Coordinates of C-alpha atoms in Angstrom, one line a residue:
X21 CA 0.9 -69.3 -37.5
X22 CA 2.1 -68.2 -34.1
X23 CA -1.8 -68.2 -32.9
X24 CA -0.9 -69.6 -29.3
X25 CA -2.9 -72.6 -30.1
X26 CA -1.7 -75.8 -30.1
X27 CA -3.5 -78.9 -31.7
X28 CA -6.7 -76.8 -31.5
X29 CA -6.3 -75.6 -27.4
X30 CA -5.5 -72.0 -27.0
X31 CA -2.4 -71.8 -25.0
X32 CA -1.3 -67.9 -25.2
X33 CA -2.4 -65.1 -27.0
X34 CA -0.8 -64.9 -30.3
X35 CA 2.9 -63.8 -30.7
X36 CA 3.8 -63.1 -34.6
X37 CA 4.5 -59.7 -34.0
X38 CA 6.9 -61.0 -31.3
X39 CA 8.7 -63.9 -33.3
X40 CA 9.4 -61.9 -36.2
X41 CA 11.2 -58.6 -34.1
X42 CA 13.1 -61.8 -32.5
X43 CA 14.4 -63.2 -35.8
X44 CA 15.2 -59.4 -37.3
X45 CA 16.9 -58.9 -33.9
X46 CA 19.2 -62.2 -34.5
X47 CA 19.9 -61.3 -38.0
X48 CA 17.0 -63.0 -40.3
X49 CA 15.8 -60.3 -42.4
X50 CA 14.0 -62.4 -45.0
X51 CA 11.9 -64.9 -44.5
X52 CA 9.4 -67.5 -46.9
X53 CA 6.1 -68.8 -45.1
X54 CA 4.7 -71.8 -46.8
X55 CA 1.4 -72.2 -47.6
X56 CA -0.6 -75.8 -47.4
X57 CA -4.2 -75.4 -49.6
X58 CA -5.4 -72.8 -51.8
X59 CA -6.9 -71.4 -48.9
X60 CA -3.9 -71.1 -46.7
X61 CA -2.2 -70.0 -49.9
X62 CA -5.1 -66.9 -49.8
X63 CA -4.4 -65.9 -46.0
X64 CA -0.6 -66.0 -46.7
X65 CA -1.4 -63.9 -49.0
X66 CA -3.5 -61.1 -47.1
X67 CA -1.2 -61.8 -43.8
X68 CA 2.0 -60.6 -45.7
X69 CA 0.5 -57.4 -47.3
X70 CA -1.0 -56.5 -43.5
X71 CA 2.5 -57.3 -42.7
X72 CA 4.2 -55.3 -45.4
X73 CA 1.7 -52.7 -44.9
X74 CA 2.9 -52.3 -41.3
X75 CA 6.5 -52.3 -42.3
X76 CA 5.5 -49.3 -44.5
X77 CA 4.0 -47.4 -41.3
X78 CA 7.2 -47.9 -39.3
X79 CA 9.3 -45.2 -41.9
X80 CA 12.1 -46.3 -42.1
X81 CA 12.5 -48.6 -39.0
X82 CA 13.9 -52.1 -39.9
X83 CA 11.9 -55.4 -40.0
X84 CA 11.6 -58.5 -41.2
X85 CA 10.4 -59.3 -45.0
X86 CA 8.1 -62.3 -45.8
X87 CA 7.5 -63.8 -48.7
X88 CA 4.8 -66.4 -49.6
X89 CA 4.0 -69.9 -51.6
X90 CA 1.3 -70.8 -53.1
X91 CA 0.3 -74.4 -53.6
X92 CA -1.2 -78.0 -52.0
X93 CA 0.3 -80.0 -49.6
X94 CA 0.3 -83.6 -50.5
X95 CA -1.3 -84.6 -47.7
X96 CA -4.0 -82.5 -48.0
X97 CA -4.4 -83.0 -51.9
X98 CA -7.8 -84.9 -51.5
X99 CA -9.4 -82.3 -49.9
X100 CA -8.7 -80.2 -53.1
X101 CA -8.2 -82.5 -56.1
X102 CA -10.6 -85.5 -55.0
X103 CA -14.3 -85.9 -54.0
X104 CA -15.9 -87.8 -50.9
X105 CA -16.8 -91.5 -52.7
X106 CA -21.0 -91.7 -50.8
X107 CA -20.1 -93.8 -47.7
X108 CA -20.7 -97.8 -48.1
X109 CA -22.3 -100.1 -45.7
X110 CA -20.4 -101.1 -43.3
X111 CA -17.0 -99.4 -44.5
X112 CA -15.2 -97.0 -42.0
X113 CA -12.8 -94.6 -43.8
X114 CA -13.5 -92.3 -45.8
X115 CA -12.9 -93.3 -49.8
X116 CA -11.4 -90.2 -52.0
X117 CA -12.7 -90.3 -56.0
X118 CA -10.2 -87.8 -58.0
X119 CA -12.2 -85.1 -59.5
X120 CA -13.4 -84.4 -62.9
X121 CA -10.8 -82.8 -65.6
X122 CA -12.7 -79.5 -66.0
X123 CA -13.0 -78.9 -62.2
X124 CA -8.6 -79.7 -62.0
X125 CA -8.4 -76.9 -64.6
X126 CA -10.4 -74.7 -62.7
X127 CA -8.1 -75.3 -59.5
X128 CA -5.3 -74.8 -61.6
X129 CA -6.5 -72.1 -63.1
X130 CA -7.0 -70.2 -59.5
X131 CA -3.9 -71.1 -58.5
X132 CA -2.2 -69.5 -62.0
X133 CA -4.1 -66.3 -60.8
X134 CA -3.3 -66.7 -57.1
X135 CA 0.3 -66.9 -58.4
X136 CA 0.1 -63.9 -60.8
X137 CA -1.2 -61.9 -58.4
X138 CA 1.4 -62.4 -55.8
X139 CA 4.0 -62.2 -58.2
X140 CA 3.2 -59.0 -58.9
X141 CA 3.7 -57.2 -55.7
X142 CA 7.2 -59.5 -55.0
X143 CA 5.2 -61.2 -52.3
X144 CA 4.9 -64.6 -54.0
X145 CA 8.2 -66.4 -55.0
X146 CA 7.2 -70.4 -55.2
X147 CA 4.7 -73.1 -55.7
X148 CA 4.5 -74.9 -53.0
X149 CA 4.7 -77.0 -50.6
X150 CA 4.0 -79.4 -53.6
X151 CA 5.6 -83.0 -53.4
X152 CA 4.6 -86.5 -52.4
X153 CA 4.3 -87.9 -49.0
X154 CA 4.1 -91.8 -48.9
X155 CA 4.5 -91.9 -45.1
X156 CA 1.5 -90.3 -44.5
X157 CA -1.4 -92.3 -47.0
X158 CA -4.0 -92.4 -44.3
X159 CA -4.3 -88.3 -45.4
X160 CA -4.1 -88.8 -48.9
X161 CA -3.8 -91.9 -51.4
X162 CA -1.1 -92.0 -53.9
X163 CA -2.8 -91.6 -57.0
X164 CA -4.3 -88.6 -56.0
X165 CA -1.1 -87.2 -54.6
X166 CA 0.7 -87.4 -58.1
X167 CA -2.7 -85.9 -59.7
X168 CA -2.1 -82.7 -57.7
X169 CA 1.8 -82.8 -58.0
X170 CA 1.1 -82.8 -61.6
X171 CA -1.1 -80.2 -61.7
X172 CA 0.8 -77.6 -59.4
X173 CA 3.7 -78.6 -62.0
X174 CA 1.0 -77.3 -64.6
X175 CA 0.8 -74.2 -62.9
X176 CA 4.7 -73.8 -62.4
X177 CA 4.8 -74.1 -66.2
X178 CA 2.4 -70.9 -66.3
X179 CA 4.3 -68.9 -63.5
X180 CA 7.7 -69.7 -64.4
X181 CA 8.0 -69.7 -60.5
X182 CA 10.3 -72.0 -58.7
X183 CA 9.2 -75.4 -56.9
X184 CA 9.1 -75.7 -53.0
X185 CA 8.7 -79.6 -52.9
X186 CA 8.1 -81.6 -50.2
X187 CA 9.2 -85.5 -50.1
X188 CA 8.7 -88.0 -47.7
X189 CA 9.6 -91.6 -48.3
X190 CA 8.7 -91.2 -51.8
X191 CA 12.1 -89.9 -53.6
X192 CA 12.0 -92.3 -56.5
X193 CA 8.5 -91.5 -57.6
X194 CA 8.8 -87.4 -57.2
X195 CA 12.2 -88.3 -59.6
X196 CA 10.5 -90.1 -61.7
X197 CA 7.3 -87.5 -61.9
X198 CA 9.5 -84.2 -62.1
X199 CA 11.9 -85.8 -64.7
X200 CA 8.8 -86.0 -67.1
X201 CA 8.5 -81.8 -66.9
X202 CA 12.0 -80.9 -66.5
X203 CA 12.3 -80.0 -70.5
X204 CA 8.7 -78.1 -69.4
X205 CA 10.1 -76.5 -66.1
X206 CA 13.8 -75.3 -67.4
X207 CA 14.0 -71.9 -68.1
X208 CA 16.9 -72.2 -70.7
X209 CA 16.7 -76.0 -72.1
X210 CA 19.1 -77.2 -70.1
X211 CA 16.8 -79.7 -68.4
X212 CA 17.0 -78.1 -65.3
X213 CA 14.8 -77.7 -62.6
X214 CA 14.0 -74.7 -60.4
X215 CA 13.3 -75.6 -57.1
X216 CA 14.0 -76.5 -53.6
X217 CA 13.3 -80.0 -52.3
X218 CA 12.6 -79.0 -48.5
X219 CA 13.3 -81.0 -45.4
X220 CA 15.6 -83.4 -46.7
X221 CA 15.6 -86.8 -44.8
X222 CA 16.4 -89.5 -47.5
X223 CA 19.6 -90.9 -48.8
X224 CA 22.4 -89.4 -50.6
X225 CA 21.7 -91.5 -53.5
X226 CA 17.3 -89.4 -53.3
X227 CA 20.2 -86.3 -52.9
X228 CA 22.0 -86.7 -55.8
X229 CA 19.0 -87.7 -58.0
X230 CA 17.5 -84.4 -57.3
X231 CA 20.5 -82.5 -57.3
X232 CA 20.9 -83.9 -60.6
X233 CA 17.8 -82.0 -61.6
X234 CA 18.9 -78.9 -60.8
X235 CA 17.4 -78.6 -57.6
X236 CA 18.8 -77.2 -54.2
X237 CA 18.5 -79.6 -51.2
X238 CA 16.8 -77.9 -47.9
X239 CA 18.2 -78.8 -44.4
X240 CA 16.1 -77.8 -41.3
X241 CA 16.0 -79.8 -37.8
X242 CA 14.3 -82.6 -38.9
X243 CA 17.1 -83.5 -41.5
X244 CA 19.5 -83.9 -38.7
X245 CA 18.1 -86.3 -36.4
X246 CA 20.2 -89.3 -36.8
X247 CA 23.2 -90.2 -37.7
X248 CA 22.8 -91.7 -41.2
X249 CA 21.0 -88.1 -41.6
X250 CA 24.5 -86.2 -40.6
X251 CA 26.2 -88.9 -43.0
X252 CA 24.1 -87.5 -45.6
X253 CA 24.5 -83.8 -45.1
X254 CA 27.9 -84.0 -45.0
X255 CA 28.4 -85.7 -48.5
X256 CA 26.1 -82.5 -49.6
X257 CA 28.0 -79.8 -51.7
X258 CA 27.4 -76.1 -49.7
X259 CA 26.5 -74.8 -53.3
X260 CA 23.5 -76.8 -53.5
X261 CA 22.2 -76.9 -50.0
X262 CA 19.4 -74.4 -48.6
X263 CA 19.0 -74.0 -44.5
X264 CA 15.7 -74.4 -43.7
X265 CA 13.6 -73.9 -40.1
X266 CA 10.0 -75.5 -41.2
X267 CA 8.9 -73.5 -37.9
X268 CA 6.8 -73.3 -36.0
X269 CA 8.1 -77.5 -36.5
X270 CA 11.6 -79.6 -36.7
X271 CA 13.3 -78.3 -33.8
X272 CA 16.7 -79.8 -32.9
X273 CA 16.2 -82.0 -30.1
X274 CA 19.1 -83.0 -27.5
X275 CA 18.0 -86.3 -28.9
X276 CA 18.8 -85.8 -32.1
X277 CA 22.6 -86.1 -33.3
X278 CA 22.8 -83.7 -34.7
X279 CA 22.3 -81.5 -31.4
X280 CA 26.2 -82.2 -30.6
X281 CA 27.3 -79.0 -32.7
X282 CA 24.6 -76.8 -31.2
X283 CA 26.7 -73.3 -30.1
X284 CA 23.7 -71.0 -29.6
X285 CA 21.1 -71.6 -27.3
X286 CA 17.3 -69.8 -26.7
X287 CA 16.0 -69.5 -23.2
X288 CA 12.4 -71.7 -23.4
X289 CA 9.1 -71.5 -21.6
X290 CA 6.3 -74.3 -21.9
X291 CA 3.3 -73.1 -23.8
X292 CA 1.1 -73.3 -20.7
X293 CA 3.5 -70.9 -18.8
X294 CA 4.4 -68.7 -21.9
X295 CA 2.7 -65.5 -22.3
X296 CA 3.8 -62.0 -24.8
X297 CA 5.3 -60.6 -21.2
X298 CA 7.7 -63.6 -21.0
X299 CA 7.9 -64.0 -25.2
X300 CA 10.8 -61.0 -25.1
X301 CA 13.1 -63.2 -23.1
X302 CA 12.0 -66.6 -23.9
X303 CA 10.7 -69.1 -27.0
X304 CA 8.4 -71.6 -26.3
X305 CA 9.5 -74.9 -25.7
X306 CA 9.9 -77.3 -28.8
X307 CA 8.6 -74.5 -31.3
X308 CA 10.7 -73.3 -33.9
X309 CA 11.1 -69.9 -34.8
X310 CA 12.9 -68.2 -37.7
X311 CA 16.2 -67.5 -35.4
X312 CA 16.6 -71.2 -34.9
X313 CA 18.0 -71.5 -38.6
X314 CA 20.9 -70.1 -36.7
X315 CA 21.3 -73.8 -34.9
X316 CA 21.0 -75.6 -38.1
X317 CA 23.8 -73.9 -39.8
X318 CA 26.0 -74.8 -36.9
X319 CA 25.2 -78.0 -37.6
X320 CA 25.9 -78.1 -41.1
X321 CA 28.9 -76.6 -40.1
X322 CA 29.9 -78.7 -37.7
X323 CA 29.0 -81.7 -39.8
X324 CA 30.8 -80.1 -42.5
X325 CA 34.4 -79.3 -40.8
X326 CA 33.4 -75.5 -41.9
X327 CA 32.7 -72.0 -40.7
X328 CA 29.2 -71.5 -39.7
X329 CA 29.9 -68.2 -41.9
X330 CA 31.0 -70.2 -45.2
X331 CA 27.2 -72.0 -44.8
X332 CA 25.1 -68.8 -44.2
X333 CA 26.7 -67.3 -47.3
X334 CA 26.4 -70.1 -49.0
X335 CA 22.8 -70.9 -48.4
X336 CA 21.9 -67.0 -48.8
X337 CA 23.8 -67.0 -52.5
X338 CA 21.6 -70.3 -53.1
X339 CA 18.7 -68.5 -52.3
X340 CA 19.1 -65.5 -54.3
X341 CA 20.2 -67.9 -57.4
X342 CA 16.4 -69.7 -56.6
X343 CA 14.2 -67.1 -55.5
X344 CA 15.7 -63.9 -57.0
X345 CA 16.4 -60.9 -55.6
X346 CA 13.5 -61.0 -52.9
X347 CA 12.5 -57.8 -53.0
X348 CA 8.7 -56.1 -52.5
X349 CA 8.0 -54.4 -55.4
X350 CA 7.3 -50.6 -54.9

């Protein structure tokens, strides 16, 4: 995260340090990093104690806050809930067998205690980014998908932690799946659902399925590129909507519709010409950073004939309603 590599060539020396005193300095205080495989979920993990630990050092000087998931992508659910099939003769692609029952419980087991763990020092606030992904099957079939949504579920059970889900042409099925638990997931009988389904880019009728459920609808960049999407977020009720960067992806394109409401703009440098030097006065071009969540909300806000303050409160209450207080624990 913020490495200065991009798709594997190192570009620039890495910049974290730099991207967060940028988001602190434009108001983001608090801030939830996503994690992708149990392994991810593990460096997440370390990276935001090094970070709180250097938080600590500063006495008293402000700083940003991150918080952490813990969970399995669904497009990289086959590298964790499925087994390599031996190759055939002549067949090219690789062919996933789901794993045995007692080696699921063992993942879910680690991911329980992954969870716990995090929990415990306020660092860890969600599973995820759990969900299906039907646009993206060359990664990941569906039946193993749905065998690892259903287990993180498992684990949510356990942790009585909220759901960051992640849906991608597949809102009917991740309905379908998450109506089975809901009695399971709900805290108070009610039926509902604690979670956030992130990146929203399906219909209002996906929406208000979900919404149904209890769960908060997440609006980031790529949630705005069109104009059925700005159809959609508009019909969404402030109360129930989430903003959303999915940095260091989904930035808001000129392209993109919903770019017309843009107010606030970052000064840019191509990663090939970006160094830490230039990184206090510029962002890299086409990479999101926590300060662009300021765009988005003027696009909800624009969309939604509102203030862009009326949508920052309202997404921060929403937060605080799903995540809790989001405090480190002392």
């Amino acid at each position: 995260m913020y490495q200065g590599t991009y798709h594997s060539k190192p570009r620039h020396e890495p910049d974290l340090d730099i991207v967060l005193q940028r988001a602190y300095e434009k108001g983001v205080h608090k801030i939830i990093s996503l994690a992708g495989t149990i392994k991810e979920s593990e460096e997440l993990i370390q990276l935001i104690k090094g970070l709180d630990d250097g938080l600590a050092s500063k006495q008293g000087e402000g700083g940003v806050q991150v918080f952490g998931t813990v969970g399995v992508h669904p497009t990289r659910c086959a590298e964790v809930f499925a087994n390599k099939a031996p190759p055939s003769e002549g067949e090219d692609s690789t062919i996933w067998i789901p794993t045995t029952e007692q080696h699921k419980e063992e993942i879910i087991q680690k991911l329980i205690h992954l969870c716990k763990a995090g929990k415990e020092l306020g660092n860890v606030v969600a599973i995820g980014e759990c969900g299906l992904d039907y646009a993206r099957l060359q990664f990941c079939s569906k039946e193993i998908q749905q065998l690892g949504l259903r287990a993180q579920l498992e684990v949510a059970c356990e942790t009585k932690l909220p759901l960051y889900l992640h849906n991608r042409e597949s809102g009917d099925d991740l309905y379908e799946i998450l109506s089975e638990y809901k009695d399971k997931l709900s805290d108070d009988g009610s039926g509902h659902i604690r979670g956030i389904v992130h990146s929203f880019d399906e219909s209002i009728g996906i929406a208000n399925q979900f919404m149904s459920l209890g769960l908060y609808i997440g609006i980031n960049g790529c949630s705005l590129k069109t104009a059925e999407n700005l159809e959609v977020v508009k019909q969404l009720p402030l109360d129930k909507l989430i903003l959303e960067t999915d940095c260091p992806w989904c930035d808001i394109r000129p392209t993109h519709a919903g770019s017309q409401y843009i107010q606030t703009t970052f000064p840019t440098k191509k990663e090939k010409q970006y160094t830490r030097e230039l990184g206090k006065d510029f962002c890299v071009k086409n990479r999101t950073e926590p300060c662009h969540v300021s765009q988005v909300a003027e696009v909800v806000a624009g969309i939604q004939a509102v203030t862009v303050e009326e949508v920052v409160e309202a997404s921060c209450q929403n937060c605080l309603d799903l995540f809790g207080s989001l405090e480190k624990k002392k």
